[in-house]
Structures are given as structure tokens and as C-alpha cells.
XYZ file of C-alpha atoms in Angstrom:
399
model
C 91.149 85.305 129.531
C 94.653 85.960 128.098
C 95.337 87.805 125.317
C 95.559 85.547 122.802
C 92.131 84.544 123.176
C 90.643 87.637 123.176
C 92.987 88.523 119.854
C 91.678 84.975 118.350
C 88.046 86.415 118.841
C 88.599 89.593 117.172
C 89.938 87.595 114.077
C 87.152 85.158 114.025
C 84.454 87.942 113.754
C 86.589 89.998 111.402
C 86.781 87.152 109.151
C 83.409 86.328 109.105
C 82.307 89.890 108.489
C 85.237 90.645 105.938
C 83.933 87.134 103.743
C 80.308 88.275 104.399
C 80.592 91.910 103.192
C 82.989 91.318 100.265
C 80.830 88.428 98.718
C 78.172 90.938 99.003
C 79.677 93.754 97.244
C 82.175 91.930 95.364
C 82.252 92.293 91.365
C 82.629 90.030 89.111
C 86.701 89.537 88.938
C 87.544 91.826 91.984
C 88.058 89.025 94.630
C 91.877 88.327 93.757
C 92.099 92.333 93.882
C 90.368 92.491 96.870
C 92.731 90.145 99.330
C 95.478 91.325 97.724
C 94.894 94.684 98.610
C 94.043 93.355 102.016
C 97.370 91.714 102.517
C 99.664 94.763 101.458
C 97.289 97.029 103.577
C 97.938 94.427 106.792
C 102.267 94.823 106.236
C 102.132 98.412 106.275
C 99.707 98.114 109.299
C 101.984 95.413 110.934
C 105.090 97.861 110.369
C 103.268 100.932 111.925
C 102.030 98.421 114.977
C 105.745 96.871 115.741
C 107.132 100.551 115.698
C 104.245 102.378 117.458
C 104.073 99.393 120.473
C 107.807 99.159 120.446
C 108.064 102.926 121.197
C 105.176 102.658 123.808
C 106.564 99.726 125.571
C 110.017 100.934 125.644
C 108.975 103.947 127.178
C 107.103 101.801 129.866
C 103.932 103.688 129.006
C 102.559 100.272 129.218
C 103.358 96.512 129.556
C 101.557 93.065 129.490
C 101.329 90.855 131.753
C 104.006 87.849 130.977
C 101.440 84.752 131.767
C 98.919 86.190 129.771
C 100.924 86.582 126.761
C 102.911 83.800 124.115
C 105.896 85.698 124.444
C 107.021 85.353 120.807
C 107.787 89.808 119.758
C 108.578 91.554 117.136
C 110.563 94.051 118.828
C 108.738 94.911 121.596
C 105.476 94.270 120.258
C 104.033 91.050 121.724
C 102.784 88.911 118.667
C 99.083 89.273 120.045
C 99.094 93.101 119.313
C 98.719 92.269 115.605
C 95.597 90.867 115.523
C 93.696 93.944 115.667
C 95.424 95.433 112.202
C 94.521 92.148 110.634
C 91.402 92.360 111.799
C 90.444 95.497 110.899
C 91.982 94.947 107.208
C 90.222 91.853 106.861
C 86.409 93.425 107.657
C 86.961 97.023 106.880
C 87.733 96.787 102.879
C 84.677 94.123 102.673
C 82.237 96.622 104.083
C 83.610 99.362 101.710
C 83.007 97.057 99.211
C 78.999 96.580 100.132
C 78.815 100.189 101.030
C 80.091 100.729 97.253
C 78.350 98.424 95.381
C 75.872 99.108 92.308
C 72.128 98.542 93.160
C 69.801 97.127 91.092
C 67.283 99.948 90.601
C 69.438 102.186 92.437
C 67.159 105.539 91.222
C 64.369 103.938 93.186
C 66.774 102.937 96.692
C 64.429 103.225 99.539
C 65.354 104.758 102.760
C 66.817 100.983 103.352
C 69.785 102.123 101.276
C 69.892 105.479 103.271
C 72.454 103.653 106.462
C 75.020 102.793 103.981
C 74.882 105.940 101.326
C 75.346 107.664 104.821
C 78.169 105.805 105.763
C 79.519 106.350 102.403
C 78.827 110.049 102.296
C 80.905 110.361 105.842
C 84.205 109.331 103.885
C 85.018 106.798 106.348
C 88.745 106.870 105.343
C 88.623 110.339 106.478
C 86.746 109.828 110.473
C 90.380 110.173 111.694
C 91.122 113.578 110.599
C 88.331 115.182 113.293
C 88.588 112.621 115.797
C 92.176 112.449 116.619
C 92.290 116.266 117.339
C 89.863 116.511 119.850
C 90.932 113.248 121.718
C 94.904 113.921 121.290
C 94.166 117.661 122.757
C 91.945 116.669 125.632
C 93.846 113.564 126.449
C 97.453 115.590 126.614
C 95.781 118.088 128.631
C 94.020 115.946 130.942
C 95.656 112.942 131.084
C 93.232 110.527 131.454
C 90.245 108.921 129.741
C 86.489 109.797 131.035
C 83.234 109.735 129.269
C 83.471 112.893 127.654
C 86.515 111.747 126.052
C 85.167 108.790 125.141
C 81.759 110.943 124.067
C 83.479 113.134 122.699
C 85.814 111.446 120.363
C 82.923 109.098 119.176
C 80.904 112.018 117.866
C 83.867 113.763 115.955
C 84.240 110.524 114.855
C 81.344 109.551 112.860
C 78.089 111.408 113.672
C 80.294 114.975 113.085
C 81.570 113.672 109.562
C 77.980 112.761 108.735
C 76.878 115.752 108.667
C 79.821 117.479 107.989
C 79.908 115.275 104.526
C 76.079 114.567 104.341
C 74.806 117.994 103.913
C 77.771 118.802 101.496
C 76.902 115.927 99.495
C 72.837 116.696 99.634
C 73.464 120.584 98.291
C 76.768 119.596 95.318
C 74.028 117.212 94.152
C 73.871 119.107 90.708
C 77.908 119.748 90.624
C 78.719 116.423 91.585
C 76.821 114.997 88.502
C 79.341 116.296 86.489
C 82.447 115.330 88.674
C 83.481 111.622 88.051
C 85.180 111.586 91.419
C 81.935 111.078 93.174
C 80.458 107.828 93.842
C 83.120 106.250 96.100
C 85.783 107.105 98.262
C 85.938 110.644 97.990
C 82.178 111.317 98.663
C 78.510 109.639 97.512
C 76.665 110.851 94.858
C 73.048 110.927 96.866
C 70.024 110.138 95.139
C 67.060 113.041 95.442
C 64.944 111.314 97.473
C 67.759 110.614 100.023
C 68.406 114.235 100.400
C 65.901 115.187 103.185
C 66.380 112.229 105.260
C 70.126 112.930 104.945
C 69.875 116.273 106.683
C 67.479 114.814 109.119
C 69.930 111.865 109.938
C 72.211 114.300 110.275
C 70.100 116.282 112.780
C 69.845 113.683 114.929
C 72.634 111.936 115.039
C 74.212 115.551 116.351
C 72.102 117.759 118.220
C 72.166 115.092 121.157
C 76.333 115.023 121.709
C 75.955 118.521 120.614
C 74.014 119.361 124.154
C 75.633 116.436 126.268
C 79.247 118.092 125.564
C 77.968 121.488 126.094
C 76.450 120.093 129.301
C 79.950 118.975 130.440
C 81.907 122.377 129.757
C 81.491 125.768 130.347
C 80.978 129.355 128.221
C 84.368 127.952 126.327
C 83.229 125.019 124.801
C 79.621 126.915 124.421
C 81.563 128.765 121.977
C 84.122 126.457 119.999
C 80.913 124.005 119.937
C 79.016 127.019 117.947
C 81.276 127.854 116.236
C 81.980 124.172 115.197
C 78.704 123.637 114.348
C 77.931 126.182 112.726
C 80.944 126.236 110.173
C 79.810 122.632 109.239
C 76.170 123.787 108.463
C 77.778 127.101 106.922
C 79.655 125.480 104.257
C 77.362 124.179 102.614
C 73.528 124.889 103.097
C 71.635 127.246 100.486
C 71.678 130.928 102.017
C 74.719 130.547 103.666
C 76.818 128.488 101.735
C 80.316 129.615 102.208
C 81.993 127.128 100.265
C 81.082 129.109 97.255
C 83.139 132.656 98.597
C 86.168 132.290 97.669
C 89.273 132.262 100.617
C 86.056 132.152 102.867
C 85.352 128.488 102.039
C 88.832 127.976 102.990
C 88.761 129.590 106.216
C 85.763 127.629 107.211
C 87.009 124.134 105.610
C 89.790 124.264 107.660
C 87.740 125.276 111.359
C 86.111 121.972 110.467
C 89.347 120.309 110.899
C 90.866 122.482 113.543
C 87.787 123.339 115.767
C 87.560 119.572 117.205
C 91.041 120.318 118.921
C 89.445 123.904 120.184
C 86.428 121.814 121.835
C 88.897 119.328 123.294
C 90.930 122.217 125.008
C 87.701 123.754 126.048
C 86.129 121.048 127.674
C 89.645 119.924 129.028
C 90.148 123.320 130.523
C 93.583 124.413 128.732
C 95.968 126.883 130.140
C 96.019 129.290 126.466
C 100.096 129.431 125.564
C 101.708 131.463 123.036
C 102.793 128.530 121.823
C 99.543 126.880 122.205
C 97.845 129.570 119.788
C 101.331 128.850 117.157
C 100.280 124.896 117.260
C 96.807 125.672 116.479
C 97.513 128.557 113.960
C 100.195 126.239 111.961
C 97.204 123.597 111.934
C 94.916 126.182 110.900
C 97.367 126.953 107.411
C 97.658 123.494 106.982
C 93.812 122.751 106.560
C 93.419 126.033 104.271
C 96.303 124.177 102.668
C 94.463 121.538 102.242
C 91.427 122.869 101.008
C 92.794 125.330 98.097
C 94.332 122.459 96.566
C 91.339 119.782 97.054
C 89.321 122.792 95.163
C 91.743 122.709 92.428
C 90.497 119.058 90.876
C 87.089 120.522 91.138
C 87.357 123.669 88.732
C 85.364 122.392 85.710
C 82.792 121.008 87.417
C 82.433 123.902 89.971
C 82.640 126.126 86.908
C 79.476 124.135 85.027
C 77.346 124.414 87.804
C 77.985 127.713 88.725
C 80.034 127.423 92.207
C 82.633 130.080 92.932
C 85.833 128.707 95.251
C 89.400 129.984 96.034
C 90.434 127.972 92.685
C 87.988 128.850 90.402
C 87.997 132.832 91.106
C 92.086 133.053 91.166
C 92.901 129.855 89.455
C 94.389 126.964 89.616
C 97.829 127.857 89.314
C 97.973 130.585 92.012
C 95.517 128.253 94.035
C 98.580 125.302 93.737
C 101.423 127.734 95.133
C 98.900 129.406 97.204
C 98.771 126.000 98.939
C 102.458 125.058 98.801
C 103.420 128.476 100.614
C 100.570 127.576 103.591
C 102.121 124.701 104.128
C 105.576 125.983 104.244
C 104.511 128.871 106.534
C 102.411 126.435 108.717
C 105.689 124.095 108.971
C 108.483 126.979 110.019
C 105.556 128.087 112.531
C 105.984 124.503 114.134
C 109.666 125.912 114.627
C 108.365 128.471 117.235
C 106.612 126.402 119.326
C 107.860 124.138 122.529
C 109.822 121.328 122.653
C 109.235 118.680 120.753
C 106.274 120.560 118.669
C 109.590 122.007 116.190
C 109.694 117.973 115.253
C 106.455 118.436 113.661
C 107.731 120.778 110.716
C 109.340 118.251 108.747
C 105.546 116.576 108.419
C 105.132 119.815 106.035
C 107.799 118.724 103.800
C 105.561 115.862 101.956
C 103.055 117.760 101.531
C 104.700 120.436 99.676
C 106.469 117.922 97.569
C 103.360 116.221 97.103
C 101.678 119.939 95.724
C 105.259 120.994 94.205
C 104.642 119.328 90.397
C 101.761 121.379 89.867
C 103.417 124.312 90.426
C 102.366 125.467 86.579
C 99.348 123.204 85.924
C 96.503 125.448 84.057
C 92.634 124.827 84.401
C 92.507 122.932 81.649
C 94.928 120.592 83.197
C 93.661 121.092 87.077
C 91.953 117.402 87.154
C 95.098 115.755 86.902
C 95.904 117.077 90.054
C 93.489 114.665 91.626
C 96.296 111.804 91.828
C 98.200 114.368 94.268
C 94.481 114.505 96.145
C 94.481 111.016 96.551
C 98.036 110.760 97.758
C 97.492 113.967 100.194
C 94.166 111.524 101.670
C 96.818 108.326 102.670
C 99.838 110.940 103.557
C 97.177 112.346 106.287
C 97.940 108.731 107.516
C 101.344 109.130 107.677
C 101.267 112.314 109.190
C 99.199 110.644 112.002
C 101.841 107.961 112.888
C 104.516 111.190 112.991
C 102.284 113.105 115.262
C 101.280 110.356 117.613
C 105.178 109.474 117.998
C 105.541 113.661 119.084
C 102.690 113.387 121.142
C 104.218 110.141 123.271
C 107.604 112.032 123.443
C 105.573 114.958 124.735
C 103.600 112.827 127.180
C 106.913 110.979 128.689
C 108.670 115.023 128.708
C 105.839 115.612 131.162
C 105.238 113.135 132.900
């Protein structure tokens, strides 16, 4: 089969999907919007694609074979290598759309409705952010692909961000009432009934990778696995619930983030660096970063229903430079580490001028901030692409 075939079949289901799930959850007027979105979403993919292949193939990390291929590029990029962006913009914003939609009835959803307010509860725009650590951590160290990569990488992916998300959504019930952010792409608003067969759903769709990658490493990954775990359930479950002690919440928001790359090391048997323990300190600021100013947005409805954060107990200004300094200390600690990690401190700079205009917002302004939130979500993104271009530098350096 050459590649053009298999890149034609990709399409054809994408399409079919992408028509089927947007007529589904399509409202009335939205279809224009809808493939329009679809098509600017596919040129910035198509840009990444012809620079990330180019890079790739230039640096002979792989090739294609020449009969299997048309031979029309763009750069380096054979022509077939863009059917996967299109396909996944063509399907992917049709099943948000179905995931999304209004119900009929919705107070009275049966556990049919349960698979896709899970889905939606896992931010799905947001799978990337825990599964690219642990597989860009083991895969640098190991160099090669094996099950509990592939294991691995699939649970950070989705059934870690389930519950992760899940049980956050299933105890903020009563806060996120009263926060008009909820309902869509920055987290579900669950019904009741949905709540104990969340945190069952959530149960099982861990505990099983939870033992398998425990069962392929030793007393390290025992450990970062724990402590993984438990600073998901920690957050956010009645007793423990972190997320409402201030800096605390912080501290454990970002392990979520930063704990995938500790399991990947674990389980892929890492030499522990000095500069190692910088890389993973500066990542550590920059999800504490991250979390002070998400919590920002969040101060009148956290107020209402009585939660405590970082932003609500020192406030929203201090909470905004609080955030713009962690990201500037997290970005000069990139400076101290090997060749080519410095490269990564100029991925701090957007960040900080992303943060920088609310240098003086007040609570009774902190909601506006949420247009920075939404940017910080896609410039994640972009920070990805920068990342993965260090990483291939770093994997050619040593190979």
C-alpha cells in the first residue's frame, strides 16, 4: 500500500465522522462557523507539519520511500504527510461539537450521556499537556518505543485527565454553578446524578495502568506513580482537598503536570543530573505559573462558594505578578541547564507578555483576565512545537 492510499483512507473516515458529528451537534446557524474554523485550524496545522517534517527529514531522522510516495513537497514534507492534520481538523471540531451540544431534558441525562460529559470533563484540548511529558522524557532517555511507552503515554493521555478533570468537576459542582466558564471547553458542568459514576469511571479507567506501569518499574516509579496519583485525588476530593489551601493548590496543580515526566524517567531508568533536576524545577515554576493565574478568573465564584486559593487569600493582583515572576525565574533557570535546554527560555517570554497587562487588575476586574486564560490554553500549543524542535536538536546532539 503506498502512502497515498493509506493518507486517502484517513480522509475518507475523517470526513465521514467530521459530517456525522457536526450535523449532530450543530446549531442552528453554526455550520458556516464551523468549516470555517476548520479551514484556518488546517493552515496553521499545515504550517507546523511542513516545518516540523522538513526539520525531521533534513536531519535524516527519517525518510520515505520514493515509489511509495507522489513526490510533489512542500519543503521537505512529502504532500501525503498532510493528510493527517486535515484529518484530524475535519473530525475532531465535529465531535466537540456533539460532545457540546444542549440535550433535550438534559437534568434527567442517563448514564448514556455519562461517555461524552466524560470526555468533555477531560478537556480534550488539554490531553497533550500530561502526555507529551512522560513520552518526550522516556523516549529521550530510552530511545526507542516499547509497550510501556506506548501504555504509558495512552494513560496520561486520556484515562489520567479523566480523572484528573472528572473528580475536580464532580466536587466544584456548587462553585461552578456560578462560573459561566463551565459548560464547554474549559471543563463540564456535571449533572448530580453523574457524579458517582464519574468517580467510578474514573476508578477504573486508572487503577489498571496504574498497576501495569508499576509492574514494569521499580521502587522509583512506585513512588512518582504515588505520588502522581495521589496529587490528582488530593486536589480535589472532600477531606483532602488541597485546591482550597492556598500556594498548596499550586504546588500540587503543577505535580499534575510535571509528575508524568518523573514517571517517564522512572520507568526509563534516568541517570539524575544537576541539570536534569534544573529542567524539571523550571517546569515545576512554570505549572505553579500556570495555576496562580488560571485561579485568578475564578475569584468571585471561588469567593461565593466558599473556596480559598492562592488568588483569593492574597489577591488577584499579587497572584498576576506572582505568576509573571515564576515564569521569569523558571525561564533564566532554562539558562543553567545543558545544551540546547538554554533555547527553551525564550518559550517563557509569551507567557509573561501574555500575564504582563494584568499587572494592576483588581478582583473586581479579575474575570477579564480569562481572555489571557484562553490565550495561555493555545500558547501551550505553541510552546509544544518549540519544545519538540529542542528535543530533535537534542536527539541528533546525541545520537
Amino acid at each position: 500500500m503506498t502512502y497515498l492510499w493509506l493518507a486517502l483512507a484517513f480522509i475518507a473516515a475523517a470526513v465521514v465522522a467530521g459530517l456525522v458529528f457536526a450535523r449532530l451537534g450543530a446549531r442552528h446557524g453554526e455550520t458556516a462557523k464551523h468549516w470555517k474554523a476548520v479551514g484556518i485550524a488546517f493552515a496553521a496545522l499545515a504550517v507546523l507539519t511542513a516545518v516540523f517534517d522538513s526539520v525531521m527529514i533534513g536531519m535524516e531522522l527519517f525518510h520515505y520511500d520514493a515509489s511509495h510516495i507522489l513526490g510533489v513537497k512542500i519543503g521537505l514534507a512529502p504532500i501525503e504527510d498532510f493528510a493527517y492534520p486535515l484529518a484530524g481538523v475535519v473530525a475532531l471540531p465535529g465531535l466537540w461539537m456533539w460532545l457540546t451540544r444542549k440535550r433535550n431534558g438534559s437534568s434527567k441525562m442517563n448514564l448514556k450521556g455519562l461517555i461524552p460529559q466524560a470526555l468533555l470533563a477531560s478537556r480534550p484540548v488539554s490531553w497533550i499537556n500530561t502526555a507529551y511529558p512522560f513520552a518526550a522524557a522516556m523516549l529521550l532517555t530510552t530511545r526507542e518505543i516499547d509497550w510501556v511507552l506506548i501504555v504509558g503515554t495512552f494513560y496520561f493521555l486520556i484515562p489520567y485527565n479523566l480523572a484528573m478533570y472528572g473528580i475536580n468537576d464532580v466536587f466544584d459542582y456548587e462553585s461552578d454553578l456560578k462560573n459561566p466558564r463551565k459548560g464547554g471547553i474549559e471543563g463540564a458542568l456535571l449533572q448530580p446524578h453523574l457524579h458517582r459514576p464519574m468517580l467510578w469511571l474514573a476508578a477504573i479507567t486508572n487503577v489498571p495502568f496504574l498497576v501495569v506501569l508499576a509492574f514494569a518499574g521499580g521502587p522509583a516509579a512506585w513512588i512518582s506513580l504515588a505520588v502522581s496519583a495521589f496529587a490528582v485525588v488530593a486536589y480535589s476530593v472532600a477531606g483532602l482537598r488541597v485546591k482550597e489551601r492556598p500556594v498548596l493548590d499550586s504546588l500540587t496543580s503543577s505535580t499534575h503536570f510535571v509528575s508524568p515526566a518523573v514517571v517517564g524517567l522512572a520507568l526509563a531508568g534516568a541517570d539524575v543530573t544537576p541539570g536534569l533536576l534544573i529542567l524539571l524545577a523550571a517546569f515545576f515554576l512554570w505549572g505553579m505559573a500556570a495555576h496562580a493565574f488560571g485561579a485568578v478568573q475564578d475569584i468571585e465564584p471561588d469567593r461565593q462558594a466558599g473556596i480559598g486559593s492562592i488568588a483569593t487569600v492574597i489577591g488577584s493582583r499579587r497572584t498576576v505578578r506572582l505568576a509573571v515572576g515564576l515564569w521569569l525565574i523558571a525561564g533564566l533557570a532554562m539558562l543553567a541547564t545543558p545544551w540546547p535546554g538554554p533555547l527553551a527560555a525564550i518559550i517563557a517570554l509569551p507567557y509573561i507578555v501574555n500575564c504582563a497587562p494584568y499587572w494592576n487588575v483588581t478582583d473586581t476586574t479579575a474575570a477579564r483576565t480569562n481572555v489571557a486564560w484562553r490565550r495561555f490554553i493555545w500558547l501551550n500549543y505553541g510552546s509544544g512545537f518549540l519544545v519538540t524542535l529542542i528535543f530533535i536538536l537534542q536527539w541528533s546532539l546525541t545520537s
